[in-house]
mmCIF file with all atom_site columns, C-alpha atoms in Angstrom:
data_model
loop_
_atom_site.group_PDB
_atom_site.id
_atom_site.type_symbol
_atom_site.label_atom_id
_atom_site.label_alt_id
_atom_site.label_comp_id
_atom_site.label_asym_id
_atom_site.label_entity_id
_atom_site.label_seq_id
_atom_site.pdbx_PDB_ins_code
_atom_site.Cartn_x
_atom_site.Cartn_y
_atom_site.Cartn_z
_atom_site.occupancy
_atom_site.B_iso_or_equiv
_atom_site.pdbx_formal_charge
_atom_site.auth_seq_id
_atom_site.auth_comp_id
_atom_site.auth_asym_id
_atom_site.auth_atom_id
_atom_site.pdbx_PDB_model_num
ATOM 1   C CA . HIS A 1 1   ? 36.330  -7.299  -0.489  1.00 0.00 ? 144 HIS A CA 1
ATOM 2   C CA . SER A 1 2   ? 33.568  -9.833  -0.501  1.00 0.00 ? 145 SER A CA 1
ATOM 3   C CA . ARG A 1 3   ? 29.936  -8.890  -0.079  1.00 0.00 ? 146 ARG A CA 1
ATOM 4   C CA . PRO A 1 4   ? 28.419  -9.652  3.316   1.00 0.00 ? 147 PRO A CA 1
ATOM 5   C CA . GLN A 1 5   ? 26.373  -12.853 3.306   1.00 0.00 ? 148 GLN A CA 1
ATOM 6   C CA . HIS A 1 6   ? 23.442  -10.885 4.720   1.00 0.00 ? 149 HIS A CA 1
ATOM 7   C CA . ARG A 1 7   ? 23.441  -8.615  1.646   1.00 0.00 ? 150 ARG A CA 1
ATOM 8   C CA . ASP A 1 8   ? 23.358  -11.660 -0.669  1.00 0.00 ? 151 ASP A CA 1
ATOM 9   C CA . SER A 1 9   ? 20.305  -13.016 1.146   1.00 0.00 ? 152 SER A CA 1
ATOM 10  C CA . VAL A 1 10  ? 18.600  -9.603  0.868   1.00 0.00 ? 153 VAL A CA 1
ATOM 11  C CA . ASP A 1 11  ? 19.321  -9.591  -2.879  1.00 0.00 ? 154 ASP A CA 1
ATOM 12  C CA . ALA A 1 12  ? 17.899  -13.117 -3.214  1.00 0.00 ? 155 ALA A CA 1
ATOM 13  C CA . ILE A 1 13  ? 14.725  -12.080 -1.375  1.00 0.00 ? 156 ILE A CA 1
ATOM 14  C CA . ASN A 1 14  ? 14.354  -8.989  -3.572  1.00 0.00 ? 157 ASN A CA 1
ATOM 15  C CA . ASN A 1 15  ? 14.807  -11.015 -6.784  1.00 0.00 ? 158 ASN A CA 1
ATOM 16  C CA . THR A 1 16  ? 12.169  -13.511 -5.649  1.00 0.00 ? 159 THR A CA 1
ATOM 17  C CA . ILE A 1 17  ? 9.778   -10.680 -4.751  1.00 0.00 ? 160 ILE A CA 1
ATOM 18  C CA . ILE A 1 18  ? 10.242  -9.096  -8.175  1.00 0.00 ? 161 ILE A CA 1
ATOM 19  C CA . ALA A 1 19  ? 9.650   -12.408 -9.995  1.00 0.00 ? 162 ALA A CA 1
ATOM 20  C CA . ALA A 1 20  ? 6.505   -13.116 -7.960  1.00 0.00 ? 163 ALA A CA 1
ATOM 21  C CA . ALA A 1 21  ? 5.225   -9.587  -8.497  1.00 0.00 ? 164 ALA A CA 1
ATOM 22  C CA . MET A 1 22  ? 5.548   -9.930  -12.258 1.00 0.00 ? 165 MET A CA 1
ATOM 23  C CA . SER A 1 23  ? 3.142   -12.878 -12.268 1.00 0.00 ? 166 SER A CA 1
ATOM 24  C CA . SER A 1 24  ? 0.589   -12.034 -9.576  1.00 0.00 ? 167 SER A CA 1
ATOM 25  C CA . PRO A 1 25  ? -1.600  -9.064  -8.682  1.00 0.00 ? 168 PRO A CA 1
ATOM 26  C CA . ILE A 1 26  ? -0.027  -6.484  -6.414  1.00 0.00 ? 169 ILE A CA 1
ATOM 27  C CA . CYS A 1 27  ? -1.466  -3.606  -4.458  1.00 0.00 ? 170 CYS A CA 1
ATOM 28  C CA . THR A 1 28  ? 0.729   -0.599  -5.061  1.00 0.00 ? 171 THR A CA 1
ATOM 29  C CA . ILE A 1 29  ? 0.708   3.137   -4.560  1.00 0.00 ? 172 ILE A CA 1
ATOM 30  C CA . ASP A 1 30  ? -1.020  4.977   -7.398  1.00 0.00 ? 173 ASP A CA 1
ATOM 31  C CA . ARG A 1 31  ? 1.954   7.072   -8.523  1.00 0.00 ? 174 ARG A CA 1
ATOM 32  C CA . THR A 1 32  ? -0.320  9.547   -10.309 1.00 0.00 ? 175 THR A CA 1
ATOM 33  C CA . ILE A 1 33  ? -1.642  10.512  -6.863  1.00 0.00 ? 176 ILE A CA 1
ATOM 34  C CA . LEU A 1 34  ? 1.143   9.776   -4.378  1.00 0.00 ? 177 LEU A CA 1
ATOM 35  C CA . ASN A 1 35  ? 4.650   10.391  -5.656  1.00 0.00 ? 178 ASN A CA 1
ATOM 36  C CA . GLU A 1 36  ? 7.829   12.279  -4.770  1.00 0.00 ? 179 GLU A CA 1
ATOM 37  C CA . HIS A 1 37  ? 6.177   15.555  -5.849  1.00 0.00 ? 180 HIS A CA 1
ATOM 38  C CA . THR A 1 38  ? 2.964   15.123  -3.834  1.00 0.00 ? 181 THR A CA 1
ATOM 39  C CA . ILE A 1 39  ? 3.988   13.235  -0.685  1.00 0.00 ? 182 ILE A CA 1
ATOM 40  C CA . GLY A 1 40  ? 5.265   16.395  0.985   1.00 0.00 ? 183 GLY A CA 1
ATOM 41  C CA . ASP A 1 41  ? 1.851   18.027  0.539   1.00 0.00 ? 184 ASP A CA 1
ATOM 42  C CA . MET A 1 42  ? 0.120   15.490  2.774   1.00 0.00 ? 185 MET A CA 1
ATOM 43  C CA . ASP A 1 43  ? -0.990  16.989  6.076   1.00 0.00 ? 186 ASP A CA 1
ATOM 44  C CA . ASP A 1 44  ? -0.352  13.810  8.038   1.00 0.00 ? 187 ASP A CA 1
ATOM 45  C CA . LEU A 1 45  ? 1.403   10.956  6.271   1.00 0.00 ? 188 LEU A CA 1
ATOM 46  C CA . GLY A 1 46  ? 1.083   8.724   9.323   1.00 0.00 ? 189 GLY A CA 1
ATOM 47  C CA . LEU A 1 47  ? -2.662  9.228   9.540   1.00 0.00 ? 190 LEU A CA 1
ATOM 48  C CA . ALA A 1 48  ? -3.273  8.911   5.794   1.00 0.00 ? 191 ALA A CA 1
ATOM 49  C CA . VAL A 1 49  ? -1.229  5.751   5.315   1.00 0.00 ? 192 VAL A CA 1
ATOM 50  C CA . PHE A 1 50  ? -0.307  3.992   8.510   1.00 0.00 ? 193 PHE A CA 1
ATOM 51  C CA . ALA A 1 51  ? -3.496  4.519   10.513  1.00 0.00 ? 194 ALA A CA 1
ATOM 52  C CA . LYS A 1 52  ? -5.464  2.745   7.782   1.00 0.00 ? 195 LYS A CA 1
ATOM 53  C CA . LEU A 1 53  ? -3.049  -0.124  7.206   1.00 0.00 ? 196 LEU A CA 1
ATOM 54  C CA . CYS A 1 54  ? -1.961  -0.659  10.801  1.00 0.00 ? 197 CYS A CA 1
ATOM 55  C CA . GLY A 1 55  ? -5.510  -1.783  11.515  1.00 0.00 ? 198 GLY A CA 1
ATOM 56  C CA . ALA A 1 56  ? -5.448  -4.420  8.754   1.00 0.00 ? 199 ALA A CA 1
ATOM 57  C CA . ASN A 1 57  ? -4.453  -7.849  10.086  1.00 0.00 ? 200 ASN A CA 1
ATOM 58  C CA . ARG A 1 58  ? -4.085  -6.196  13.511  1.00 0.00 ? 201 ARG A CA 1
ATOM 59  C CA . GLY A 1 59  ? -1.048  -4.484  12.018  1.00 0.00 ? 202 GLY A CA 1
ATOM 60  C CA . ALA A 1 60  ? 0.810   -7.717  11.225  1.00 0.00 ? 203 ALA A CA 1
ATOM 61  C CA . PHE A 1 61  ? 2.340   -8.701  7.887   1.00 0.00 ? 204 PHE A CA 1
ATOM 62  C CA . VAL A 1 62  ? 4.963   -11.066 6.527   1.00 0.00 ? 205 VAL A CA 1
ATOM 63  C CA . LEU A 1 63  ? 7.311   -10.744 3.579   1.00 0.00 ? 206 LEU A CA 1
ATOM 64  C CA . ASP A 1 64  ? 6.757   -12.641 0.362   1.00 0.00 ? 207 ASP A CA 1
ATOM 65  C CA . PRO A 1 65  ? 8.689   -14.895 0.298   1.00 0.00 ? 208 PRO A CA 1
ATOM 66  C CA . PRO A 1 66  ? 8.586   -15.257 4.086   1.00 0.00 ? 209 PRO A CA 1
ATOM 67  C CA . ASP A 1 67  ? 11.788  -14.741 6.039   1.00 0.00 ? 210 ASP A CA 1
ATOM 68  C CA . GLY A 1 68  ? 10.489  -16.391 9.227   1.00 0.00 ? 211 GLY A CA 1
ATOM 69  C CA . ASN A 1 69  ? 9.494   -13.117 10.893  1.00 0.00 ? 212 ASN A CA 1
ATOM 70  C CA . THR A 1 70  ? 6.247   -11.245 11.406  1.00 0.00 ? 213 THR A CA 1
ATOM 71  C CA . TYR A 1 71  ? 6.313   -7.480  11.052  1.00 0.00 ? 214 TYR A CA 1
ATOM 72  C CA . GLY A 1 72  ? 3.929   -4.596  11.627  1.00 0.00 ? 215 GLY A CA 1
ATOM 73  C CA . CYS A 1 73  ? 3.659   -0.861  12.160  1.00 0.00 ? 216 CYS A CA 1
ATOM 74  C CA . LEU A 1 74  ? 5.932   -1.148  15.169  1.00 0.00 ? 217 LEU A CA 1
ATOM 75  C CA . SER A 1 75  ? 8.480   -3.342  13.431  1.00 0.00 ? 218 SER A CA 1
ATOM 76  C CA . PHE A 1 76  ? 9.475   -2.821  9.790   1.00 0.00 ? 219 PHE A CA 1
ATOM 77  C CA . PRO A 1 77  ? 11.715  -5.362  8.058   1.00 0.00 ? 220 PRO A CA 1
ATOM 78  C CA . GLU A 1 78  ? 15.261  -4.199  7.410   1.00 0.00 ? 221 GLU A CA 1
ATOM 79  C CA . VAL A 1 79  ? 14.772  -4.882  3.704   1.00 0.00 ? 222 VAL A CA 1
ATOM 80  C CA . PHE A 1 80  ? 12.386  -1.872  3.495   1.00 0.00 ? 223 PHE A CA 1
ATOM 81  C CA . SER A 1 81  ? 15.376  0.343   4.312   1.00 0.00 ? 224 SER A CA 1
ATOM 82  C CA . THR A 1 82  ? 17.998  -1.430  2.223   1.00 0.00 ? 225 THR A CA 1
ATOM 83  C CA . ASN A 1 83  ? 15.684  -1.435  -0.817  1.00 0.00 ? 226 ASN A CA 1
ATOM 84  C CA . ILE A 1 84  ? 15.707  2.373   -0.779  1.00 0.00 ? 227 ILE A CA 1
ATOM 85  C CA . GLY A 1 85  ? 19.478  2.582   -0.433  1.00 0.00 ? 228 GLY A CA 1
ATOM 86  C CA . LEU A 1 86  ? 19.882  3.160   3.291   1.00 0.00 ? 229 LEU A CA 1
ATOM 87  C CA . GLY A 1 87  ? 22.843  1.535   4.998   1.00 0.00 ? 230 GLY A CA 1
ATOM 88  C CA . PHE A 1 88  ? 22.439  -1.190  7.596   1.00 0.00 ? 231 PHE A CA 1
ATOM 89  C CA . ASN A 1 89  ? 22.978  1.360   10.382  1.00 0.00 ? 232 ASN A CA 1
ATOM 90  C CA . ASP A 1 90  ? 20.357  3.793   9.027   1.00 0.00 ? 233 ASP A CA 1
ATOM 91  C CA . THR A 1 91  ? 17.302  1.548   9.008   1.00 0.00 ? 234 THR A CA 1
ATOM 92  C CA . ILE A 1 92  ? 13.732  2.709   9.489   1.00 0.00 ? 235 ILE A CA 1
ATOM 93  C CA . PRO A 1 93  ? 12.516  0.412   12.270  1.00 0.00 ? 236 PRO A CA 1
ATOM 94  C CA . ASP A 1 94  ? 8.843   1.420   12.423  1.00 0.00 ? 237 ASP A CA 1
ATOM 95  C CA . SER A 1 95  ? 6.106   3.730   11.115  1.00 0.00 ? 238 SER A CA 1
ATOM 96  C CA . ALA A 1 96  ? 6.699   6.416   13.767  1.00 0.00 ? 239 ALA A CA 1
ATOM 97  C CA . THR A 1 97  ? 10.408  6.626   12.938  1.00 0.00 ? 240 THR A CA 1
ATOM 98  C CA . PHE A 1 98  ? 9.529   6.668   9.239   1.00 0.00 ? 241 PHE A CA 1
ATOM 99  C CA . THR A 1 99  ? 7.261   9.715   9.535   1.00 0.00 ? 242 THR A CA 1
ATOM 100 C CA . GLN A 1 100 ? 9.810   11.495  11.754  1.00 0.00 ? 243 GLN A CA 1
ATOM 101 C CA . SER A 1 101 ? 12.674  10.693  9.344   1.00 0.00 ? 244 SER A CA 1
ATOM 102 C CA . PHE A 1 102 ? 10.703  12.037  6.408   1.00 0.00 ? 245 PHE A CA 1
ATOM 103 C CA . ALA A 1 103 ? 9.663   15.201  8.274   1.00 0.00 ? 246 ALA A CA 1
ATOM 104 C CA . ALA A 1 104 ? 13.283  15.794  9.338   1.00 0.00 ? 247 ALA A CA 1
ATOM 105 C CA . GLY A 1 105 ? 14.588  15.290  5.785   1.00 0.00 ? 248 GLY A CA 1
ATOM 106 C CA . SER A 1 106 ? 16.611  12.186  6.708   1.00 0.00 ? 249 SER A CA 1
ATOM 107 C CA . ILE A 1 107 ? 14.988  10.332  3.810   1.00 0.00 ? 250 ILE A CA 1
ATOM 108 C CA . SER A 1 108 ? 14.015  11.828  0.471   1.00 0.00 ? 251 SER A CA 1
ATOM 109 C CA . ALA A 1 109 ? 10.502  12.092  -0.900  1.00 0.00 ? 252 ALA A CA 1
ATOM 110 C CA . SER A 1 110 ? 11.170  9.334   -3.454  1.00 0.00 ? 253 SER A CA 1
ATOM 111 C CA . GLN A 1 111 ? 12.560  7.065   -0.704  1.00 0.00 ? 254 GLN A CA 1
ATOM 112 C CA . ALA A 1 112 ? 9.471   7.758   1.410   1.00 0.00 ? 255 ALA A CA 1
ATOM 113 C CA . VAL A 1 113 ? 7.168   6.776   -1.455  1.00 0.00 ? 256 VAL A CA 1
ATOM 114 C CA . GLU A 1 114 ? 9.143   3.553   -1.967  1.00 0.00 ? 257 GLU A CA 1
ATOM 115 C CA . VAL A 1 115 ? 8.830   2.590   1.719   1.00 0.00 ? 258 VAL A CA 1
ATOM 116 C CA . VAL A 1 116 ? 5.076   3.284   1.647   1.00 0.00 ? 259 VAL A CA 1
ATOM 117 C CA . ASP A 1 117 ? 4.769   1.214   -1.531  1.00 0.00 ? 260 ASP A CA 1
ATOM 118 C CA . GLN A 1 118 ? 6.602   -1.750  0.020   1.00 0.00 ? 261 GLN A CA 1
ATOM 119 C CA . TYR A 1 119 ? 4.421   -1.504  3.116   1.00 0.00 ? 262 TYR A CA 1
ATOM 120 C CA . VAL A 1 120 ? 1.151   -1.326  1.140   1.00 0.00 ? 263 VAL A CA 1
ATOM 121 C CA . ASN A 1 121 ? 2.169   -4.345  -0.941  1.00 0.00 ? 264 ASN A CA 1
ATOM 122 C CA . ALA A 1 122 ? 3.194   -6.421  2.101   1.00 0.00 ? 265 ALA A CA 1
ATOM 123 C CA . VAL A 1 123 ? -0.005  -5.674  4.034   1.00 0.00 ? 266 VAL A CA 1
ATOM 124 C CA . TYR A 1 124 ? -2.167  -6.487  0.997   1.00 0.00 ? 267 TYR A CA 1
ATOM 125 C CA . LYS A 1 125 ? -0.449  -9.808  0.356   1.00 0.00 ? 268 LYS A CA 1
ATOM 126 C CA . THR A 1 126 ? -0.827  -10.787 4.013   1.00 0.00 ? 269 THR A CA 1
ATOM 127 C CA . SER A 1 127 ? -4.438  -9.598  4.381   1.00 0.00 ? 270 SER A CA 1
ATOM 128 C CA . ALA A 1 128 ? -6.262  -12.881 3.886   1.00 0.00 ? 271 ALA A CA 1
ATOM 129 C CA . GLU A 1 129 ? -6.235  -16.115 1.926   1.00 0.00 ? 272 GLU A CA 1
ATOM 130 C CA . GLY A 1 130 ? -6.627  -15.215 -1.727  1.00 0.00 ? 273 GLY A CA 1
ATOM 131 C CA . ALA A 1 131 ? -6.104  -11.483 -1.132  1.00 0.00 ? 274 ALA A CA 1
ATOM 132 C CA . SER A 1 132 ? -4.007  -11.242 -4.273  1.00 0.00 ? 275 SER A CA 1
ATOM 133 C CA . SER A 1 133 ? -7.133  -11.834 -6.351  1.00 0.00 ? 276 SER A CA 1
ATOM 134 C CA . ASN A 1 134 ? -9.418  -9.613  -4.279  1.00 0.00 ? 277 ASN A CA 1
ATOM 135 C CA . PRO A 1 135 ? -9.662  -6.131  -5.805  1.00 0.00 ? 278 PRO A CA 1
ATOM 136 C CA . TYR A 1 136 ? -11.533 -4.897  -2.723  1.00 0.00 ? 279 TYR A CA 1
ATOM 137 C CA . GLY A 1 137 ? -8.557  -5.644  -0.478  1.00 0.00 ? 280 GLY A CA 1
ATOM 138 C CA . CYS A 1 138 ? -6.374  -2.981  -2.108  1.00 0.00 ? 281 CYS A CA 1
ATOM 139 C CA . ASP A 1 139 ? -7.753  -0.049  -0.157  1.00 0.00 ? 282 ASP A CA 1
ATOM 140 C CA . LEU A 1 140 ? -5.871  2.998   1.012   1.00 0.00 ? 283 LEU A CA 1
ATOM 141 C CA . GLY A 1 141 ? -8.360  5.818   0.664   1.00 0.00 ? 284 GLY A CA 1
ATOM 142 C CA . GLY A 1 142 ? -7.714  6.278   -3.062  1.00 0.00 ? 285 GLY A CA 1
ATOM 143 C CA . LEU A 1 143 ? -3.908  6.239   -2.759  1.00 0.00 ? 286 LEU A CA 1
ATOM 144 C CA . ALA A 1 144 ? -3.451  2.626   -3.926  1.00 0.00 ? 287 ALA A CA 1
ATOM 145 C CA . THR A 1 145 ? -4.319  0.641   -7.011  1.00 0.00 ? 288 THR A CA 1
ATOM 146 C CA . LEU A 1 146 ? -4.290  -3.028  -7.984  1.00 0.00 ? 289 LEU A CA 1
ATOM 147 C CA . GLN A 1 147 ? -1.834  -3.933  -10.757 1.00 0.00 ? 290 GLN A CA 1
ATOM 148 C CA . ASN A 1 148 ? -1.167  -7.155  -12.718 1.00 0.00 ? 291 ASN A CA 1
ATOM 149 C CA . CYS A 1 149 ? -4.729  -8.247  -12.055 1.00 0.00 ? 292 CYS A CA 1
ATOM 150 C CA . THR A 1 150 ? -5.847  -10.338 -15.023 1.00 0.00 ? 293 THR A CA 1
ATOM 151 C CA . SER A 1 151 ? -8.701  -12.770 -15.447 1.00 0.00 ? 294 SER A CA 1
ATOM 152 C CA . SER A 1 152 ? -8.337  -16.369 -16.598 1.00 0.00 ? 295 SER A CA 1
ATOM 153 C CA . THR A 1 153 ? -8.656  -15.099 -20.196 1.00 0.00 ? 296 THR A CA 1
ATOM 154 C CA . GLY A 1 154 ? -5.651  -12.813 -19.726 1.00 0.00 ? 297 GLY A CA 1
ATOM 155 C CA . THR A 1 155 ? -7.630  -9.565  -19.884 1.00 0.00 ? 298 THR A CA 1
ATOM 156 C CA . PRO A 1 156 ? -7.391  -7.043  -17.062 1.00 0.00 ? 299 PRO A CA 1
ATOM 157 C CA . ARG A 1 157 ? -9.940  -7.684  -14.354 1.00 0.00 ? 300 ARG A CA 1
ATOM 158 C CA . SER A 1 158 ? -11.981 -4.652  -13.376 1.00 0.00 ? 301 SER A CA 1
ATOM 159 C CA . LEU A 1 159 ? -15.173 -3.927  -11.521 1.00 0.00 ? 302 LEU A CA 1
ATOM 160 C CA . ARG A 1 160 ? -15.840 -1.101  -13.940 1.00 0.00 ? 303 ARG A CA 1
ATOM 161 C CA . LYS A 1 161 ? -17.576 -1.592  -17.275 1.00 0.00 ? 304 LYS A CA 1
ATOM 162 C CA . ASP A 1 162 ? -14.931 0.499   -19.047 1.00 0.00 ? 305 ASP A CA 1
ATOM 163 C CA . LYS A 1 163 ? -12.163 -1.738  -17.539 1.00 0.00 ? 306 LYS A CA 1
ATOM 164 C CA . ASP A 1 164 ? -10.398 1.280   -16.066 1.00 0.00 ? 307 ASP A CA 1
ATOM 165 C CA . LEU A 1 165 ? -8.370  1.054   -12.837 1.00 0.00 ? 308 LEU A CA 1
ATOM 166 C CA . VAL A 1 166 ? -10.297 0.513   -9.633  1.00 0.00 ? 309 VAL A CA 1
ATOM 167 C CA . LYS A 1 167 ? -9.503  3.021   -6.907  1.00 0.00 ? 310 LYS A CA 1
ATOM 168 C CA . SER A 1 168 ? -10.963 2.961   -3.453  1.00 0.00 ? 311 SER A CA 1
ATOM 169 C CA . VAL A 1 169 ? -13.320 5.683   -2.304  1.00 0.00 ? 312 VAL A CA 1
ATOM 170 C CA . THR A 1 170 ? -15.113 6.458   0.908   1.00 0.00 ? 313 THR A CA 1
ATOM 171 C CA . LEU A 1 171 ? -18.857 6.720   0.566   1.00 0.00 ? 314 LEU A CA 1
ATOM 172 C CA . SER A 1 172 ? -19.429 8.884   3.579   1.00 0.00 ? 315 SER A CA 1
ATOM 173 C CA . GLY A 1 173 ? -22.839 8.282   5.091   1.00 0.00 ? 316 GLY A CA 1
ATOM 174 C CA . ALA A 1 174 ? -23.416 4.989   3.287   1.00 0.00 ? 317 ALA A CA 1
ATOM 175 C CA . PHE A 1 175 ? -23.562 2.896   6.454   1.00 0.00 ? 318 PHE A CA 1
ATOM 176 C CA . ILE A 1 176 ? -23.395 5.347   9.337   1.00 0.00 ? 319 ILE A CA 1
ATOM 177 C CA . PRO A 1 177 ? -24.466 8.973   9.806   1.00 0.00 ? 320 PRO A CA 1
ATOM 178 C CA . SER A 1 178 ? -22.022 11.493  8.383   1.00 0.00 ? 321 SER A CA 1
ATOM 179 C CA . PHE A 1 179 ? -21.524 15.240  8.186   1.00 0.00 ? 322 PHE A CA 1
ATOM 180 C CA . ALA A 1 180 ? -21.504 14.912  4.373   1.00 0.00 ? 323 ALA A CA 1
ATOM 181 C CA . THR A 1 181 ? -25.077 13.624  4.390   1.00 0.00 ? 324 THR A CA 1
ATOM 182 C CA . GLY A 1 182 ? -26.458 16.025  6.969   1.00 0.00 ? 325 GLY A CA 1
ATOM 183 C CA . GLY A 1 183 ? -25.933 13.645  9.882   1.00 0.00 ? 326 GLY A CA 1
ATOM 184 C CA . GLU A 1 184 ? -28.101 10.937  8.364   1.00 0.00 ? 327 GLU A CA 1
ATOM 185 C CA . ALA A 1 185 ? -27.226 7.397   7.280   1.00 0.00 ? 328 ALA A CA 1
ATOM 186 C CA . LEU A 1 186 ? -28.156 6.746   3.657   1.00 0.00 ? 329 LEU A CA 1
ATOM 187 C CA . THR A 1 187 ? -30.017 3.681   2.449   1.00 0.00 ? 330 THR A CA 1
ATOM 188 C CA . MET A 1 188 ? -28.458 1.794   -0.466  1.00 0.00 ? 331 MET A CA 1
ATOM 189 C CA . ASP A 1 189 ? -30.995 3.400   -2.828  1.00 0.00 ? 332 ASP A CA 1
ATOM 190 C CA . GLU A 1 190 ? -30.100 6.838   -1.474  1.00 0.00 ? 333 GLU A CA 1
ATOM 191 C CA . VAL A 1 191 ? -26.394 6.064   -1.901  1.00 0.00 ? 334 VAL A CA 1
ATOM 192 C CA . LYS A 1 192 ? -26.969 5.350   -5.598  1.00 0.00 ? 335 LYS A CA 1
ATOM 193 C CA . GLU A 1 193 ? -28.661 8.738   -5.971  1.00 0.00 ? 336 GLU A CA 1
ATOM 194 C CA . PHE A 1 194 ? -26.302 10.708  -3.698  1.00 0.00 ? 337 PHE A CA 1
ATOM 195 C CA . TYR A 1 195 ? -23.049 9.459   -5.280  1.00 0.00 ? 338 TYR A CA 1
ATOM 196 C CA . THR A 1 196 ? -22.467 9.419   -9.026  1.00 0.00 ? 339 THR A CA 1
ATOM 197 C CA . ASP A 1 197 ? -19.942 7.377   -11.052 1.00 0.00 ? 340 ASP A CA 1
ATOM 198 C CA . LYS A 1 198 ? -17.683 10.439  -11.047 1.00 0.00 ? 341 LYS A CA 1
ATOM 199 C CA . ASP A 1 199 ? -17.516 10.345  -7.245  1.00 0.00 ? 342 ASP A CA 1
#
């Protein structure tokens, strides 16, 4: 039996993605926070992950390297499914089907994390020109982190003085009124006092 030509092209795309990822920054799920043990504890996976990222780029993304198609929340590439071991007839075509498949147990927790990771990476790479060097573009409410991000000297690039990982946070009330700040919008000076480095 020979392998289908389609499968060979999927393997070639995956190998190219892996080689590119090894040499350039990638936005990936922070596995200390979101992993196969914690993903089931999320109240609403669709809201936590897809609502945030579906708004980026108006929901559109392309694969790296491109395969000639544009994808989005309503159209996942087949490679997302084959990368997690699903057969060609069991693909996850979109974010709604993904959340339903996970809730129904049709895909495992580790497979769900892998699909989310592929999606986060694809959206980040497609976000804007130079996104791969923009640590602010890797934002998923604290669930994602930027990896392989080094400066021209080869040292890890970080916004923090201690060079630790940068995780996104929401500073509720920083720009608009919020329940967390008593319904008031904070000035930038008030933000510095209201939120500490530990926040």
